[in-house]
Each structure stands twice: as C-alpha cells, then as structure tokens.
Coordinates of C-alpha atoms and ligand atoms in Angstrom, one line a residue:
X1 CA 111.9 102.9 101.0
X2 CA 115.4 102.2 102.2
X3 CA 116.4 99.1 104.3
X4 CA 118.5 95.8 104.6
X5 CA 116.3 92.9 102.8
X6 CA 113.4 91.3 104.9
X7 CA 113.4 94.8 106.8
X8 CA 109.8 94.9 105.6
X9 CA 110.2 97.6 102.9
X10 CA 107.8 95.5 100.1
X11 CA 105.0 94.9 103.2
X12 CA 104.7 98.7 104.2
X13 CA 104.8 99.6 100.6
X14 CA 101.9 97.4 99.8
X15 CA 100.2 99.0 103.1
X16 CA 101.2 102.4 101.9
X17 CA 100.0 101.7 98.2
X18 CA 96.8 100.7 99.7
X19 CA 95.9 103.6 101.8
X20 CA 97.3 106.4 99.5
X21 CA 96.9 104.9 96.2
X22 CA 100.3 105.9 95.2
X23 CA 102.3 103.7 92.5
X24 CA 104.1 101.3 94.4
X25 CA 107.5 100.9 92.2
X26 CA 109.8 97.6 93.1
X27 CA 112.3 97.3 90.8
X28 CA 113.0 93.8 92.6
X29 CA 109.4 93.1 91.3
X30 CA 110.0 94.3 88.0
X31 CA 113.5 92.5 87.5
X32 CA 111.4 89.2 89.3
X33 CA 108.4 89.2 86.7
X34 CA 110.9 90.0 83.4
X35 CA 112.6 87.1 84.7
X36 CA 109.3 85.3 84.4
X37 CA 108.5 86.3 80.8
X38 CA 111.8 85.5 80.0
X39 CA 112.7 89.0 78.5
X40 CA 116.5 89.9 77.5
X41 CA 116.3 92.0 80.4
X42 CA 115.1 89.1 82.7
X43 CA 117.9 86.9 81.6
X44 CA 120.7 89.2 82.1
X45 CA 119.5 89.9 85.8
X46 CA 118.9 86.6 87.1
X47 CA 122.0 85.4 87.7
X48 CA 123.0 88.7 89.3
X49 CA 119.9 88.2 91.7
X50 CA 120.7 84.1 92.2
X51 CA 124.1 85.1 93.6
X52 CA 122.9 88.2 95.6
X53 CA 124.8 90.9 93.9
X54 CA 122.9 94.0 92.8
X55 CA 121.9 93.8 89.2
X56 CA 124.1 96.7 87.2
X57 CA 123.3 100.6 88.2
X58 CA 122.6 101.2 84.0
X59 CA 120.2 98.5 83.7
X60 CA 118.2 99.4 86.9
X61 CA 117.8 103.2 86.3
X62 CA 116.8 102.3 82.6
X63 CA 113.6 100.5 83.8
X64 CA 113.0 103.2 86.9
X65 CA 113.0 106.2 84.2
X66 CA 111.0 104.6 81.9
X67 CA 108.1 103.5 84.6
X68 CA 108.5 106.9 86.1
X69 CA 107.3 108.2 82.9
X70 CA 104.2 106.9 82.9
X71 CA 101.2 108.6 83.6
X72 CA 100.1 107.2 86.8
X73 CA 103.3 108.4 88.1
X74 CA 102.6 112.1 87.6
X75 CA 100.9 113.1 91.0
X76 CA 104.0 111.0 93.1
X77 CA 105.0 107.3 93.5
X78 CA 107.0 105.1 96.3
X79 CA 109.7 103.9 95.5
X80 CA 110.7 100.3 96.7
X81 CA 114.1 98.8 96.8
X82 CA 115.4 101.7 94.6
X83 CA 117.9 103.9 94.8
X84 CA 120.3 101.0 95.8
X85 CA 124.2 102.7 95.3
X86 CA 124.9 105.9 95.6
X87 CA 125.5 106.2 91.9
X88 CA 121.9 105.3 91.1
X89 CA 120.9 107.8 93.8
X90 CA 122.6 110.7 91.9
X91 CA 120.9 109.3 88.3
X92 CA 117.7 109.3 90.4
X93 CA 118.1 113.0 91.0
X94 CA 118.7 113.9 87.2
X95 CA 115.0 112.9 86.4
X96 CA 113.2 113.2 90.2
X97 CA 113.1 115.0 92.9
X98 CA 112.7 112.5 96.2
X99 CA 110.6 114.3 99.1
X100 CA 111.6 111.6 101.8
X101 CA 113.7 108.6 102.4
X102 CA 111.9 105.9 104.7
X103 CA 114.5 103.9 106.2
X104 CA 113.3 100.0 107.8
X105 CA 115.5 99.0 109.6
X106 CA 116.2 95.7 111.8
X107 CA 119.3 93.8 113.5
X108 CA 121.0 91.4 111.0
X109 CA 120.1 87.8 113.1
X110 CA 116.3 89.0 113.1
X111 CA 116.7 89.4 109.5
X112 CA 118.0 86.6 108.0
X113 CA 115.3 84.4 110.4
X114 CA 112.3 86.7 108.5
X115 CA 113.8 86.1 105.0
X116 CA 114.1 82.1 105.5
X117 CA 110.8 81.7 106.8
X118 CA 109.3 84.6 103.8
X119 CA 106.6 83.0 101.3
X120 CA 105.4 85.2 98.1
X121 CA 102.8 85.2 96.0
X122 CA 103.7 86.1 92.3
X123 CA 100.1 86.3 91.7
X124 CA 99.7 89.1 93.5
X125 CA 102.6 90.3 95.1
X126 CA 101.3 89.6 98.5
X127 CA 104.4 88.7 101.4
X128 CA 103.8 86.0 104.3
X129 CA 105.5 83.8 106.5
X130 CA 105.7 80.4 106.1
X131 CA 103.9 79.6 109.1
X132 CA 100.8 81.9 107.3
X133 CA 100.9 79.5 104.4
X134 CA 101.1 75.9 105.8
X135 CA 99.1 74.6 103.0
X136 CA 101.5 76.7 100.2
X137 CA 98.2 78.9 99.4
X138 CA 97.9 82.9 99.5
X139 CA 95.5 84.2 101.7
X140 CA 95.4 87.0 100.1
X141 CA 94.1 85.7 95.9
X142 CA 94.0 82.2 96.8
X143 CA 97.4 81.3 94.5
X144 CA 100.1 79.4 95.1
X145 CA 102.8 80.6 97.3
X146 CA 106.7 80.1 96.8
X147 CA 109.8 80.7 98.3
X148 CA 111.7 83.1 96.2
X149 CA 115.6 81.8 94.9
X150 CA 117.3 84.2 96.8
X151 CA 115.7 83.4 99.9
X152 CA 118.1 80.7 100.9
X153 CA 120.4 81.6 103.8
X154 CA 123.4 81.8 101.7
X155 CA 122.4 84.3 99.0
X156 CA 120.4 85.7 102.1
X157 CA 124.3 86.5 103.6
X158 CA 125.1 87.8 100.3
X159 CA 122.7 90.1 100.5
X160 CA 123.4 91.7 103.9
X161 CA 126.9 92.1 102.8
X162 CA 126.1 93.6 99.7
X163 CA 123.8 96.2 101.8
X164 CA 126.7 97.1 103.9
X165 CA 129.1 97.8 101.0
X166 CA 127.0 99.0 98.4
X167 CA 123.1 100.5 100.1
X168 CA 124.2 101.6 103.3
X169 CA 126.0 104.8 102.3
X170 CA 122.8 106.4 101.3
X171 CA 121.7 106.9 104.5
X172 CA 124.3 109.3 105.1
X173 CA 123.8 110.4 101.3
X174 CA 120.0 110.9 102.8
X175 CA 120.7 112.3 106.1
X176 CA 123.0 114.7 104.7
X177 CA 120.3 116.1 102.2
X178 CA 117.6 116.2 105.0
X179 CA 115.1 114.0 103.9
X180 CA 116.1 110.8 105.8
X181 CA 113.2 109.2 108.2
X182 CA 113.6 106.1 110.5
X183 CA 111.6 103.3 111.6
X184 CA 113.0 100.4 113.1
X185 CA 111.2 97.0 112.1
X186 CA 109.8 95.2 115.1
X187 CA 106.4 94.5 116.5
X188 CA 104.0 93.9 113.9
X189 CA 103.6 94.8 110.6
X190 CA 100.7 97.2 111.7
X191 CA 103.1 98.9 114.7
X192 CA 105.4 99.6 111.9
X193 CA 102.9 100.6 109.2
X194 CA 101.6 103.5 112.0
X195 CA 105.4 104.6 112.3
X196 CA 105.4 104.9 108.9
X197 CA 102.2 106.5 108.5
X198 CA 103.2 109.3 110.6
X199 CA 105.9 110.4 108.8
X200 CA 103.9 110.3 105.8
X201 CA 101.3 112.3 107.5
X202 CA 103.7 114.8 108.3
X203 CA 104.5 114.9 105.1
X204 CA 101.4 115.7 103.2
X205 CA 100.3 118.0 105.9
Ligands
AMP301 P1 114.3 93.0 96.3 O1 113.1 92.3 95.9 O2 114.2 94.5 96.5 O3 114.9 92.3 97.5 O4 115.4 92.7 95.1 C1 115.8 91.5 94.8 C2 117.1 91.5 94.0 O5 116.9 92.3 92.8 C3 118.3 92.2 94.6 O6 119.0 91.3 95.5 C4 119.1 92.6 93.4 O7 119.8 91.5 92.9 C5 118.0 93.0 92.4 N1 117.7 94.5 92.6 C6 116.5 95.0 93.0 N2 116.5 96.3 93.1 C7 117.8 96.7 92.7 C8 118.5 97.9 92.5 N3 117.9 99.1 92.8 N4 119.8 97.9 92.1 C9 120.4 96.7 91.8 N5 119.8 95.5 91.9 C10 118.5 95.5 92.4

C-alpha cells in the first residue's frame, strides 16, 4: 500500500487484513510500538518520526526482512507504509517478490484536514476521527484514544513534502514494472475498501 499519509492506507489494510487474513505489516506501527517499549531501535527513530523525515532506508529494511521471515508470512502479506524510497524498493526486491502496488491516493488540502482530525488506538491499532471519539474512547476495544505526535499540522506538512521528494517516485518505479493499481481516497472508507477489493479480486482470480 502506497499513498501520501492520511490517504487511508493503515484503514484499508486493517479492512483488507480482516477479510483475507493476510499479515498486515506497518512498519509505521512497528517503529510506533518500539518507540513505546523504549527499544534502541525506538529511540533512534523517534526523533526522525517527530520531525517528519523518514526514518533511515538500513534501519527500516532490517525490521521488514526480519518480519518477513516469519512464518505467518509464508502464504503472502500486505505491506503498509513500506517500500517508502526507491532505494528501499530495490532492497525489497532482493528478499520478495511484490505482486501489486495499491496506490491511495487523495488531494493534499483533503489530507492534511483527515490527519488533524485522526485519533488512534495503540491498543488496538484501530484509526477514527475525532469527531468518532468525542469522549477519547475506541469504539472498537473500549481503550483510550490519542492523537499521534506527528499529527500536528506542521510535521503533517513535513510529511507531504517528504512524499513528494522521497515516496512519490515509486509510482513510476511501480507503473513501469506493471504492477501499479489506483484508487483515489474519497467517499467512505467502505466506497474505497470495494475499489480496493476489486483489484484484489482480480488478483487472486
Ligand atoms: P506511518 O504510520 O506509515 O505514517 O509512518 C509514520 C512515520 O514512521 C513516518 O513519517 C516515518 O518517519 C516513519 N516510517 C514509517 N515507515 C517508514 C519507511 N518505510 N521508511 C522510513 N520511515 C518510515
């Protein structure tokens, strides 16, 4: 899953997880909950991910190869948030062979509104809106829901600009290798999950 932040690539991965069982891989989760235990790996990405910036191509394939190697990986996985540079695209390939790349994409304004008003649940990794979670609870696991530190508009900004520079290439990287699919972000989450679905469908048939 490719796609400017807020596009919705997290939400149709956690619908997509859901229907087809398949590991649902976010390296922005994985960097997020090291950060919470505190591990050496947490502490050297979260300043990268308070300003914005990507966290360094090495350190990011190191944690993809080693989850791909695990066993519930073996029949296929979706991968969320990852490849982000071109550079980690080309590592990518020297361990996996990517079937499709799902692009989500949406206008930048639209964007940066979603991400303001995005709440999350670290309990269980569920995505709302604030206007879902008046009362700062999940709907989903009844925890507490928060506003994640790169969610302010600033580091929000950041972030676009770093999809231009660094993420945005791939889709030609993508297009070019024939496996590039779009779906543009509006409506619902369910009118995009059944654009999505579709092109899994094709897929598997
Ligand atoms: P996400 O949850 O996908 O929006 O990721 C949050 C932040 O984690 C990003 O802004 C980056 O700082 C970092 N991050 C996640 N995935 C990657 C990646 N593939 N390469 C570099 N940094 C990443």
């Amino acid at each position: 899953m490719l796609g400017p932040p807020g596009a919705g690539k997290g939400t149709q991965a956690a619908r997509i997880r859901e229907r087809y069982g398949l590991p649902h891989i976010s390296t922005g989760d994985m960097l997020r909950s090291a950060i919470r235990a505190q591990t050496e790996l947490g502490l050297s990405a979260k300043a990268y991910i308070d300003r914005g910036e990507l966290v360094p191509d090495d350190v990011v394939i190191g944690i993809v190869r080693e989850r791909l190697g695990e066993d519930d990986c073996a029949k296929g996985y979706l991968l969320d948030g990852f490849p982000r540079t071109v550079e980690q695209a080309r590592e990518l390939e020297r361990f996996a062979a990517p079937d499709m790349a799902i692009l989500i994409d949406a206008d930048a304004e639209l964007l940066v509104a979603r991400i303001s008003s995005r709440r999350v649940c670290p309990a269980c990794g569920g995505i709302f809106t604030s206007r879902e979670t008046t009362d700062g609870v999940c709907p989903q696991c009844g925890g507490t829901v928060i506003q994640r530190d790169d969610d302010t508009e600033a580091t929000v900004r950041t972030r676009l600009a770093v999809y231009e520079q660094q993420t945005r290439p791939l889709i030609d990287y993508y297009a070019e290798r024939g496996i590039l699919r779009r779906v543009q972000s509006m409506g619902s989450i369910e009118d995009v999950f059944r654009k999505v679905n579709a092109l899994l469908e094709q897929q598997l048939r």
